[in-house]
Amino acid sequence: MKLKAALSVCATLALLAACGGGGDDNNSGSSSGSGGGGDSEYVDGGTFTMAIAGDPGKLDPHSSASTQLFAVNQLAYDNLVSVDAETGEIQSQLATEWSVDGTTVTLTLAEGITCSDGSDFTASAVADNIAYVGDPKNKSAYLGTFLPVGATATADDAARTVTITLEQPAPFVLNGLASLPMVCESGMQDRASLAATTDGTGPYELTEAVPGDHYTYQIRDGYTWGPNGATTAEEGMPDTVVMKVVQNEGTTANLLLSGEINAATIQGPDVTRLEGADLFSTTTPALVGEQWYNHDAGHETSAAEVRMALTQALDLGELASVATAGAGGPATTLAAIEPVSCPGDSISGALPAQDVDAAKAVLSGKQLTFLYSSAAGSAVAAAAELAVQEWQAAGAEVTAKGVDETALQGTIFGSGDWDIAWVPLNVNSPDQLVPFLSGPGLADDGTNFSGIDNQEYADGVAAANALNGTDGCETWLDAESKLVAAADIVPFANNEVKTFGNGAEFDYPGTFMPTSIRMVAK
């Protein structure tokens, strides 16, 4: 089985981050702390250091949407449009004008956009990006997630316009384009060069890469085409950004408190002591507990009755409490990043109830492998230990493995040596989840890594896609509930995930925003 491109997460969670906005009028989080009141004194230049929980690996922005790669991508690459974090409205980035008319998307690029090598960024480069991601042979994790399958594009360089033609209407197509990084022409022509360098239009340019340790980026002067017109001329922006790999959350918290790093996302017990230090922080609601089963033949979990029994064996409310250190609550929708495109509750009423006796009748003697991310923190590790105890009490023999995110992704997208996995996928638009919940599996070069095949969900997706934008939300939510009721997937915990700052302020509405960084006088 081939190693597939990985997914991403917003915040620190493992896997998938489509963190543009939705079509609803929700707030996208808040900021607080000694640096968050708006009265801070900003300092130009300097170095901003942010901790990431794992190495981004190959830097080609279309090769993977892993948490770490998605974060560093924001420094060197731009998207076609952006999304207002509070209102969910589409705003400018590379494109200053856009329209959607049925299956036709038209975008007009800003004038004067340049790449990090000084060359012009053209409409033709956009069309080439669309063609690359849209070609299944390139195995981009973004196909079907941020770019609808079958989409094609043409360009008019003189008019700076790009026309994208869709095979069928896509209700949230602009939200997807708000997360699709654009590569410059030289990088498109030499994809191999992108493995260890960057070639984008973003506000920063990679200057040093030390895999497993740190990645250093330098600011680009003259950058004026950021989200909603953001520039690099703003007071307080750092000259240098360092993304430092720190895999232990306790160590990360210590580095924050000492001022050795300026930012990190923390979701375990260390949150309490960081809050006590009155640091700046931003908050992002996210799905942090999501249980997947391997549906492929040869696994005990390929049987629907085993998946149901494993679900019934658990006290999901207690798991949510432990996994969030008492700060979170139950999951409500599969697309949970605010502003949520389709708010509601597709989960609570659909989750199978705990029934240990029914679970025992099925699970006795079953031998299973359970994976979770060691980077998710001690609270998630404690919840994993509790889950194993409950499965063993129901008669199953479960081997739990806490592994780093690289190993987790390599297993679920490669070796397939897993039966149960905790892999939170965080998006705000339900259509972005479809490739991971239905359709081709890994053996057929798809991204449906767990091999889910739920016809009721597929039928619901087809019906929802035929409706315009949020008109289809009730249908989307109903489709999600079919997966949950069948125990094909078990979302069990939400939390307010915090990103802390020391000596710096920033926005983090589900994804890292480099143009929002402001260094603060100490």
Short mmCIF file of N, CA, C and O in Angstrom, two decimals, residues 54-178:
data_model
loop_
_atom_site.label_atom_id
_atom_site.label_comp_id
_atom_site.label_asym_id
_atom_site.label_seq_id
_atom_site.Cartn_x
_atom_site.Cartn_y
_atom_site.Cartn_z
N GLY A 54 5.88 18.83 15.65
CA GLY A 54 6.55 17.82 14.84
C GLY A 54 7.17 18.45 13.62
O GLY A 54 6.93 19.62 13.31
N ASP A 55 7.99 17.69 12.94
CA ASP A 55 8.66 18.21 11.75
C ASP A 55 7.69 18.20 10.56
O ASP A 55 6.94 17.23 10.39
N PRO A 56 7.68 19.26 9.73
CA PRO A 56 6.78 19.29 8.59
C PRO A 56 7.16 18.34 7.47
O PRO A 56 6.36 18.07 6.58
N GLY A 57 8.38 17.81 7.49
CA GLY A 57 8.81 16.88 6.45
C GLY A 57 9.02 17.57 5.12
O GLY A 57 9.48 18.71 5.06
N LYS A 58 8.68 16.89 4.06
CA LYS A 58 8.78 17.46 2.72
C LYS A 58 8.00 18.76 2.64
O LYS A 58 6.83 18.81 2.99
N LEU A 59 8.65 19.84 2.17
CA LEU A 59 8.05 21.16 2.23
C LEU A 59 7.15 21.51 1.04
O LEU A 59 6.53 22.58 1.05
N ASP A 60 7.08 20.68 0.05
CA ASP A 60 6.18 20.93 -1.09
C ASP A 60 4.77 21.13 -0.54
O ASP A 60 4.18 20.22 0.05
N PRO A 61 4.18 22.33 -0.71
CA PRO A 61 2.91 22.62 -0.05
C PRO A 61 1.73 21.82 -0.55
O PRO A 61 0.69 21.76 0.11
N HIS A 62 1.86 21.19 -1.72
CA HIS A 62 0.76 20.38 -2.25
C HIS A 62 0.92 18.90 -1.91
O HIS A 62 0.05 18.10 -2.23
N SER A 63 2.04 18.54 -1.29
CA SER A 63 2.31 17.13 -1.04
C SER A 63 1.60 16.62 0.20
O SER A 63 1.36 15.42 0.33
N SER A 64 1.27 17.50 1.10
CA SER A 64 0.69 17.09 2.37
C SER A 64 -0.02 18.28 2.99
O SER A 64 0.30 19.43 2.71
N ALA A 65 -0.99 17.97 3.83
CA ALA A 65 -1.63 19.03 4.61
C ALA A 65 -1.48 18.71 6.08
O ALA A 65 -2.37 18.93 6.88
N SER A 66 -0.31 18.16 6.46
CA SER A 66 -0.07 17.85 7.86
C SER A 66 -0.13 19.13 8.69
O SER A 66 0.07 20.23 8.17
N THR A 67 -0.37 18.98 9.96
CA THR A 67 -0.49 20.13 10.85
C THR A 67 0.69 21.07 10.70
O THR A 67 0.53 22.27 10.51
N GLN A 68 1.89 20.51 10.79
CA GLN A 68 3.09 21.34 10.79
C GLN A 68 3.33 21.96 9.42
O GLN A 68 3.69 23.15 9.31
N LEU A 69 3.15 21.21 8.35
CA LEU A 69 3.38 21.77 7.02
C LEU A 69 2.35 22.85 6.72
O LEU A 69 2.67 23.89 6.13
N PHE A 70 1.11 22.63 7.14
CA PHE A 70 0.08 23.63 6.90
C PHE A 70 0.43 24.94 7.60
O PHE A 70 0.22 26.02 7.07
N ALA A 71 1.01 24.83 8.81
CA ALA A 71 1.38 26.03 9.56
C ALA A 71 2.51 26.79 8.87
O ALA A 71 2.43 28.00 8.67
N VAL A 72 3.58 26.08 8.49
CA VAL A 72 4.71 26.78 7.87
C VAL A 72 4.37 27.27 6.46
O VAL A 72 4.94 28.26 5.98
N ASN A 73 3.43 26.61 5.81
CA ASN A 73 3.00 27.06 4.47
C ASN A 73 2.50 28.49 4.49
O ASN A 73 2.68 29.24 3.52
N GLN A 74 1.86 28.88 5.59
CA GLN A 74 1.26 30.21 5.64
C GLN A 74 2.32 31.32 5.57
O GLN A 74 2.02 32.45 5.20
N LEU A 75 3.55 30.99 5.93
CA LEU A 75 4.63 31.97 5.87
C LEU A 75 5.07 32.26 4.45
O LEU A 75 5.32 33.41 4.09
N ALA A 76 5.20 31.23 3.64
CA ALA A 76 5.83 31.38 2.32
C ALA A 76 4.84 31.38 1.16
O ALA A 76 5.21 31.76 0.05
N TYR A 77 3.60 30.95 1.41
CA TYR A 77 2.65 30.81 0.31
C TYR A 77 1.34 31.55 0.64
O TYR A 77 0.95 31.66 1.80
N ASP A 78 0.70 32.01 -0.42
CA ASP A 78 -0.60 32.67 -0.28
C ASP A 78 -1.70 31.80 -0.87
O ASP A 78 -1.45 30.90 -1.70
N ASN A 79 -2.94 32.10 -0.48
CA ASN A 79 -4.12 31.48 -1.06
C ASN A 79 -4.81 32.48 -1.98
O ASN A 79 -4.52 33.69 -1.95
N LEU A 80 -5.73 32.03 -2.76
CA LEU A 80 -6.41 32.91 -3.72
C LEU A 80 -7.30 33.92 -3.02
O LEU A 80 -7.38 35.09 -3.42
N VAL A 81 -8.00 33.50 -1.99
CA VAL A 81 -8.85 34.39 -1.21
C VAL A 81 -8.63 34.08 0.26
O VAL A 81 -7.96 33.10 0.62
N SER A 82 -9.19 34.90 1.13
CA SER A 82 -9.14 34.65 2.56
C SER A 82 -10.56 34.70 3.12
O SER A 82 -11.51 34.99 2.39
N VAL A 83 -10.69 34.43 4.39
CA VAL A 83 -12.01 34.39 5.02
C VAL A 83 -11.97 35.19 6.32
O VAL A 83 -11.05 35.03 7.12
N ASP A 84 -12.92 36.07 6.50
CA ASP A 84 -13.01 36.83 7.74
C ASP A 84 -13.33 35.86 8.88
O ASP A 84 -14.31 35.12 8.83
N ALA A 85 -12.48 35.89 9.91
CA ALA A 85 -12.60 34.93 10.99
C ALA A 85 -13.88 35.10 11.81
O ALA A 85 -14.35 34.15 12.42
N GLU A 86 -14.44 36.29 11.84
CA GLU A 86 -15.63 36.52 12.65
C GLU A 86 -16.92 36.34 11.88
O GLU A 86 -17.89 35.78 12.38
N THR A 87 -16.96 36.84 10.64
CA THR A 87 -18.21 36.80 9.89
C THR A 87 -18.28 35.65 8.90
O THR A 87 -19.37 35.30 8.45
N GLY A 88 -17.12 35.07 8.54
CA GLY A 88 -17.11 34.02 7.53
C GLY A 88 -17.18 34.55 6.11
O GLY A 88 -17.25 33.78 5.17
N GLU A 89 -17.13 35.88 5.94
CA GLU A 89 -17.20 36.45 4.60
C GLU A 89 -15.89 36.25 3.85
O GLU A 89 -14.81 36.31 4.42
N ILE A 90 -16.00 36.00 2.54
CA ILE A 90 -14.83 35.87 1.69
C ILE A 90 -14.18 37.24 1.52
O ILE A 90 -14.86 38.24 1.26
N GLN A 91 -12.86 37.28 1.68
CA GLN A 91 -12.11 38.52 1.53
C GLN A 91 -10.94 38.30 0.56
O GLN A 91 -10.66 37.18 0.15
N SER A 92 -10.27 39.39 0.24
CA SER A 92 -9.19 39.31 -0.74
C SER A 92 -7.94 38.64 -0.19
O SER A 92 -7.72 38.58 1.02
N GLN A 93 -7.14 38.11 -1.08
CA GLN A 93 -5.76 37.75 -0.82
C GLN A 93 -5.06 37.93 -2.16
O GLN A 93 -4.92 39.07 -2.62
N LEU A 94 -4.66 36.86 -2.84
CA LEU A 94 -4.09 37.05 -4.17
C LEU A 94 -5.12 37.64 -5.13
O LEU A 94 -4.79 38.43 -6.02
N ALA A 95 -6.36 37.25 -4.97
CA ALA A 95 -7.44 37.77 -5.81
C ALA A 95 -8.14 38.92 -5.09
O ALA A 95 -8.39 38.86 -3.89
N THR A 96 -8.46 39.96 -5.85
CA THR A 96 -9.19 41.10 -5.30
C THR A 96 -10.65 41.10 -5.72
O THR A 96 -11.46 41.82 -5.15
N GLU A 97 -11.00 40.31 -6.73
CA GLU A 97 -12.38 40.17 -7.17
C GLU A 97 -12.65 38.69 -7.42
O GLU A 97 -11.76 37.95 -7.86
N TRP A 98 -13.90 38.27 -7.18
CA TRP A 98 -14.26 36.87 -7.37
C TRP A 98 -15.77 36.78 -7.54
O TRP A 98 -16.52 37.62 -7.08
N SER A 99 -16.18 35.73 -8.23
CA SER A 99 -17.62 35.47 -8.40
C SER A 99 -17.81 33.98 -8.65
O SER A 99 -16.92 33.31 -9.18
N VAL A 100 -18.96 33.49 -8.25
CA VAL A 100 -19.33 32.10 -8.51
C VAL A 100 -20.69 32.11 -9.19
O VAL A 100 -21.66 32.65 -8.66
N ASP A 101 -20.74 31.53 -10.37
CA ASP A 101 -21.98 31.45 -11.14
C ASP A 101 -22.17 30.00 -11.56
O ASP A 101 -21.61 29.56 -12.55
N GLY A 102 -22.94 29.26 -10.75
CA GLY A 102 -23.16 27.85 -11.05
C GLY A 102 -21.85 27.07 -10.96
O GLY A 102 -21.27 26.93 -9.89
N THR A 103 -21.37 26.59 -12.09
CA THR A 103 -20.13 25.80 -12.11
C THR A 103 -18.94 26.62 -12.59
O THR A 103 -17.90 26.06 -12.93
N THR A 104 -19.07 27.94 -12.61
CA THR A 104 -17.98 28.80 -13.07
C THR A 104 -17.53 29.74 -11.94
O THR A 104 -18.33 30.47 -11.37
N VAL A 105 -16.25 29.66 -11.63
CA VAL A 105 -15.64 30.54 -10.62
C VAL A 105 -14.66 31.46 -11.35
O VAL A 105 -13.77 30.99 -12.07
N THR A 106 -14.82 32.76 -11.17
CA THR A 106 -13.94 33.73 -11.84
C THR A 106 -13.22 34.56 -10.78
O THR A 106 -13.84 35.06 -9.84
N LEU A 107 -11.90 34.68 -10.93
CA LEU A 107 -11.10 35.45 -9.98
C LEU A 107 -10.20 36.42 -10.74
O LEU A 107 -9.67 36.09 -11.80
N THR A 108 -10.04 37.61 -10.20
CA THR A 108 -9.11 38.60 -10.76
C THR A 108 -8.01 38.86 -9.75
O THR A 108 -8.28 39.22 -8.59
N LEU A 109 -6.76 38.68 -10.18
CA LEU A 109 -5.62 38.84 -9.27
C LEU A 109 -5.29 40.31 -9.04
O LEU A 109 -5.53 41.16 -9.89
N ALA A 110 -4.69 40.58 -7.89
CA ALA A 110 -4.19 41.92 -7.59
C ALA A 110 -3.04 42.27 -8.54
O ALA A 110 -2.37 41.38 -9.07
N GLU A 111 -2.81 43.53 -8.72
CA GLU A 111 -1.68 43.96 -9.53
C GLU A 111 -0.38 43.88 -8.72
O GLU A 111 -0.38 44.05 -7.51
N GLY A 112 0.71 43.60 -9.43
CA GLY A 112 2.03 43.70 -8.83
C GLY A 112 2.44 42.59 -7.91
O GLY A 112 3.40 42.74 -7.14
N ILE A 113 1.77 41.44 -7.95
CA ILE A 113 2.16 40.33 -7.09
C ILE A 113 3.48 39.74 -7.58
O ILE A 113 3.65 39.46 -8.76
N THR A 114 4.42 39.56 -6.66
CA THR A 114 5.71 38.99 -7.03
C THR A 114 6.02 37.76 -6.18
O THR A 114 5.54 37.63 -5.05
N CYS A 115 6.85 36.91 -6.73
CA CYS A 115 7.31 35.72 -6.03
C CYS A 115 8.57 36.05 -5.24
O CYS A 115 9.17 37.11 -5.40
N SER A 116 8.99 35.14 -4.38
CA SER A 116 10.17 35.39 -3.55
C SER A 116 11.44 35.55 -4.37
O SER A 116 12.40 36.17 -3.90
N ASP A 117 11.46 35.03 -5.62
CA ASP A 117 12.64 35.21 -6.47
C ASP A 117 12.55 36.49 -7.30
O ASP A 117 13.41 36.76 -8.14
N GLY A 118 11.50 37.29 -7.08
CA GLY A 118 11.35 38.55 -7.79
C GLY A 118 10.54 38.48 -9.06
O GLY A 118 10.18 39.52 -9.63
N SER A 119 10.19 37.28 -9.52
CA SER A 119 9.41 37.15 -10.74
C SER A 119 7.95 37.49 -10.48
O SER A 119 7.47 37.47 -9.35
N ASP A 120 7.22 37.80 -11.56
CA ASP A 120 5.80 38.12 -11.44
C ASP A 120 4.98 36.84 -11.24
O ASP A 120 5.29 35.79 -11.80
N PHE A 121 3.95 36.97 -10.43
CA PHE A 121 3.00 35.87 -10.26
C PHE A 121 1.82 36.14 -11.17
O PHE A 121 1.19 37.20 -11.11
N THR A 122 1.51 35.18 -12.05
CA THR A 122 0.52 35.39 -13.10
C THR A 122 -0.71 34.51 -12.94
O THR A 122 -0.72 33.54 -12.17
N ALA A 123 -1.71 34.86 -13.71
CA ALA A 123 -2.92 34.04 -13.75
C ALA A 123 -2.61 32.64 -14.26
O ALA A 123 -3.22 31.65 -13.83
N SER A 124 -1.66 32.54 -15.19
CA SER A 124 -1.27 31.22 -15.72
C SER A 124 -0.70 30.33 -14.62
O SER A 124 -0.91 29.11 -14.62
N ALA A 125 0.02 30.94 -13.66
CA ALA A 125 0.55 30.16 -12.54
C ALA A 125 -0.59 29.59 -11.70
O ALA A 125 -0.51 28.45 -11.23
N VAL A 126 -1.65 30.36 -11.53
CA VAL A 126 -2.81 29.86 -10.80
C VAL A 126 -3.42 28.66 -11.53
O VAL A 126 -3.71 27.62 -10.92
N ALA A 127 -3.60 28.80 -12.84
CA ALA A 127 -4.17 27.70 -13.63
C ALA A 127 -3.29 26.46 -13.53
O ALA A 127 -3.80 25.33 -13.45
N ASP A 128 -1.97 26.64 -13.51
CA ASP A 128 -1.06 25.50 -13.39
C ASP A 128 -1.19 24.83 -12.03
O ASP A 128 -1.11 23.60 -11.92
N ASN A 129 -1.38 25.63 -10.97
CA ASN A 129 -1.60 25.06 -9.64
C ASN A 129 -2.87 24.24 -9.61
O ASN A 129 -2.91 23.14 -9.05
N ILE A 130 -3.94 24.78 -10.20
CA ILE A 130 -5.21 24.06 -10.24
C ILE A 130 -5.05 22.74 -10.99
O ILE A 130 -5.55 21.69 -10.57
N ALA A 131 -4.33 22.79 -12.11
CA ALA A 131 -4.13 21.58 -12.92
C ALA A 131 -3.33 20.53 -12.14
O ALA A 131 -3.63 19.33 -12.20
N TYR A 132 -2.31 20.99 -11.40
CA TYR A 132 -1.47 20.04 -10.66
C TYR A 132 -2.26 19.36 -9.54
O TYR A 132 -2.27 18.13 -9.43
N VAL A 133 -2.92 20.17 -8.71
CA VAL A 133 -3.68 19.59 -7.61
C VAL A 133 -4.84 18.75 -8.14
O VAL A 133 -5.18 17.71 -7.57
N GLY A 134 -5.41 19.18 -9.26
CA GLY A 134 -6.57 18.48 -9.82
C GLY A 134 -6.25 17.19 -10.53
O GLY A 134 -7.17 16.42 -10.87
N ASP A 135 -4.97 16.90 -10.77
CA ASP A 135 -4.57 15.67 -11.46
C ASP A 135 -4.39 14.56 -10.43
O ASP A 135 -3.47 14.61 -9.61
N PRO A 136 -5.24 13.53 -10.43
CA PRO A 136 -5.16 12.48 -9.41
C PRO A 136 -3.79 11.81 -9.32
O PRO A 136 -3.40 11.34 -8.24
N LYS A 137 -3.05 11.77 -10.41
CA LYS A 137 -1.76 11.08 -10.38
C LYS A 137 -0.76 11.78 -9.46
O LYS A 137 0.21 11.17 -9.01
N ASN A 138 -1.00 13.07 -9.15
CA ASN A 138 -0.10 13.80 -8.26
C ASN A 138 -0.41 13.56 -6.79
O ASN A 138 0.34 13.99 -5.92
N LYS A 139 -1.52 12.90 -6.51
CA LYS A 139 -1.88 12.45 -5.16
C LYS A 139 -1.84 13.58 -4.13
O LYS A 139 -1.35 13.42 -3.02
N SER A 140 -2.34 14.74 -4.49
CA SER A 140 -2.40 15.84 -3.53
C SER A 140 -3.55 15.62 -2.55
O SER A 140 -4.67 15.29 -2.94
N ALA A 141 -3.24 15.83 -1.26
CA ALA A 141 -4.28 15.71 -0.23
C ALA A 141 -5.37 16.76 -0.39
O ALA A 141 -6.43 16.66 0.20
N TYR A 142 -5.11 17.80 -1.19
CA TYR A 142 -6.06 18.89 -1.34
C TYR A 142 -7.14 18.60 -2.38
O TYR A 142 -8.15 19.31 -2.44
N LEU A 143 -6.93 17.59 -3.22
CA LEU A 143 -7.93 17.27 -4.23
C LEU A 143 -9.16 16.68 -3.56
O LEU A 143 -9.09 15.69 -2.83
N GLY A 144 -10.31 17.30 -3.82
CA GLY A 144 -11.55 16.87 -3.20
C GLY A 144 -11.77 17.49 -1.84
O GLY A 144 -12.86 17.40 -1.28
N THR A 145 -10.73 18.14 -1.30
CA THR A 145 -10.84 18.78 0.01
C THR A 145 -10.95 20.29 -0.17
O THR A 145 -11.94 20.90 0.21
N PHE A 146 -9.92 20.90 -0.76
CA PHE A 146 -9.94 22.34 -1.01
C PHE A 146 -10.20 22.66 -2.48
O PHE A 146 -10.50 23.79 -2.81
N LEU A 147 -10.05 21.67 -3.35
CA LEU A 147 -10.34 21.83 -4.77
C LEU A 147 -11.29 20.72 -5.20
O LEU A 147 -10.96 19.54 -5.07
N PRO A 148 -12.47 21.06 -5.72
CA PRO A 148 -13.40 20.01 -6.14
C PRO A 148 -12.81 19.11 -7.21
O PRO A 148 -12.10 19.57 -8.11
N VAL A 149 -13.09 17.83 -7.11
CA VAL A 149 -12.63 16.87 -8.12
C VAL A 149 -13.20 17.26 -9.47
O VAL A 149 -14.38 17.59 -9.59
N GLY A 150 -12.35 17.22 -10.50
CA GLY A 150 -12.79 17.53 -11.85
C GLY A 150 -12.68 19.00 -12.23
O GLY A 150 -12.97 19.37 -13.37
N ALA A 151 -12.26 19.85 -11.29
CA ALA A 151 -12.12 21.28 -11.59
C ALA A 151 -10.97 21.52 -12.57
O ALA A 151 -9.91 20.92 -12.46
N THR A 152 -11.19 22.40 -13.52
CA THR A 152 -10.15 22.81 -14.46
C THR A 152 -10.09 24.34 -14.48
O THR A 152 -11.01 25.01 -14.02
N ALA A 153 -8.99 24.88 -15.03
CA ALA A 153 -8.84 26.34 -15.00
C ALA A 153 -8.18 26.84 -16.28
O ALA A 153 -7.33 26.17 -16.87
N THR A 154 -8.57 28.04 -16.69
CA THR A 154 -7.94 28.75 -17.79
C THR A 154 -7.55 30.13 -17.29
O THR A 154 -8.09 30.62 -16.30
N ALA A 155 -6.58 30.76 -17.98
CA ALA A 155 -6.05 32.04 -17.51
C ALA A 155 -5.96 33.06 -18.63
O ALA A 155 -5.75 32.72 -19.79
N ASP A 156 -6.11 34.31 -18.26
CA ASP A 156 -5.87 35.45 -19.14
C ASP A 156 -4.88 36.35 -18.41
O ASP A 156 -5.26 37.12 -17.52
N ASP A 157 -3.60 36.24 -18.76
CA ASP A 157 -2.56 36.97 -18.04
C ASP A 157 -2.71 38.49 -18.20
O ASP A 157 -2.45 39.24 -17.25
N ALA A 158 -3.11 38.92 -19.36
CA ALA A 158 -3.25 40.36 -19.59
C ALA A 158 -4.33 40.96 -18.69
O ALA A 158 -4.18 42.06 -18.15
N ALA A 159 -5.43 40.23 -18.53
CA ALA A 159 -6.53 40.71 -17.68
C ALA A 159 -6.38 40.29 -16.22
O ALA A 159 -7.17 40.71 -15.37
N ARG A 160 -5.37 39.45 -15.94
CA ARG A 160 -5.11 38.91 -14.60
C ARG A 160 -6.29 38.09 -14.08
O ARG A 160 -6.58 38.07 -12.88
N THR A 161 -6.99 37.40 -14.96
CA THR A 161 -8.17 36.64 -14.56
C THR A 161 -7.95 35.13 -14.70
O THR A 161 -7.24 34.67 -15.59
N VAL A 162 -8.58 34.41 -13.81
CA VAL A 162 -8.57 32.95 -13.82
C VAL A 162 -10.02 32.49 -13.81
O VAL A 162 -10.83 32.98 -13.02
N THR A 163 -10.35 31.55 -14.69
CA THR A 163 -11.69 30.99 -14.73
C THR A 163 -11.60 29.51 -14.39
O THR A 163 -10.93 28.74 -15.09
N ILE A 164 -12.24 29.12 -13.29
CA ILE A 164 -12.27 27.72 -12.87
C ILE A 164 -13.62 27.13 -13.22
O ILE A 164 -14.67 27.70 -12.88
N THR A 165 -13.60 26.01 -13.91
CA THR A 165 -14.83 25.32 -14.31
C THR A 165 -14.98 24.06 -13.48
O THR A 165 -14.07 23.22 -13.41
N LEU A 166 -16.13 23.92 -12.81
CA LEU A 166 -16.40 22.78 -11.95
C LEU A 166 -17.25 21.74 -12.67
O LEU A 166 -18.04 22.09 -13.56
N GLU A 167 -17.08 20.48 -12.30
CA GLU A 167 -17.91 19.43 -12.88
C GLU A 167 -19.35 19.54 -12.40
O GLU A 167 -20.29 19.18 -13.11
N GLN A 168 -19.53 20.03 -11.18
CA GLN A 168 -20.86 20.21 -10.60
C GLN A 168 -20.77 21.34 -9.58
O GLN A 168 -19.67 21.70 -9.14
N PRO A 169 -21.89 21.95 -9.23
CA PRO A 169 -21.84 23.03 -8.25
C PRO A 169 -21.18 22.57 -6.95
O PRO A 169 -21.38 21.45 -6.50
N ALA A 170 -20.37 23.44 -6.36
CA ALA A 170 -19.72 23.16 -5.08
C ALA A 170 -20.10 24.28 -4.11
O ALA A 170 -19.67 25.42 -4.30
N PRO A 171 -20.90 23.99 -3.11
CA PRO A 171 -21.50 25.05 -2.29
C PRO A 171 -20.51 25.92 -1.53
O PRO A 171 -20.80 27.06 -1.23
N PHE A 172 -19.34 25.37 -1.21
CA PHE A 172 -18.37 26.15 -0.42
C PHE A 172 -17.02 26.21 -1.14
O PHE A 172 -15.96 26.16 -0.52
N VAL A 173 -17.05 26.36 -2.47
CA VAL A 173 -15.82 26.30 -3.25
C VAL A 173 -14.83 27.40 -2.86
O VAL A 173 -13.62 27.17 -2.81
N LEU A 174 -15.31 28.61 -2.56
CA LEU A 174 -14.40 29.69 -2.20
C LEU A 174 -13.73 29.44 -0.85
O LEU A 174 -12.58 29.82 -0.64
N ASN A 175 -14.44 28.78 0.06
CA ASN A 175 -13.83 28.43 1.34
C ASN A 175 -12.66 27.47 1.14
O ASN A 175 -11.65 27.56 1.84
N GLY A 176 -12.80 26.56 0.19
CA GLY A 176 -11.71 25.66 -0.12
C GLY A 176 -10.52 26.39 -0.71
O GLY A 176 -9.37 26.15 -0.33
N LEU A 177 -10.78 27.31 -1.63
CA LEU A 177 -9.70 28.07 -2.26
C LEU A 177 -8.98 28.96 -1.25
O LEU A 177 -7.83 29.35 -1.47
N ALA A 178 -9.62 29.26 -0.13
CA ALA A 178 -8.99 30.05 0.92
C ALA A 178 -7.96 29.25 1.69
O ALA A 178 -7.26 29.81 2.55
#
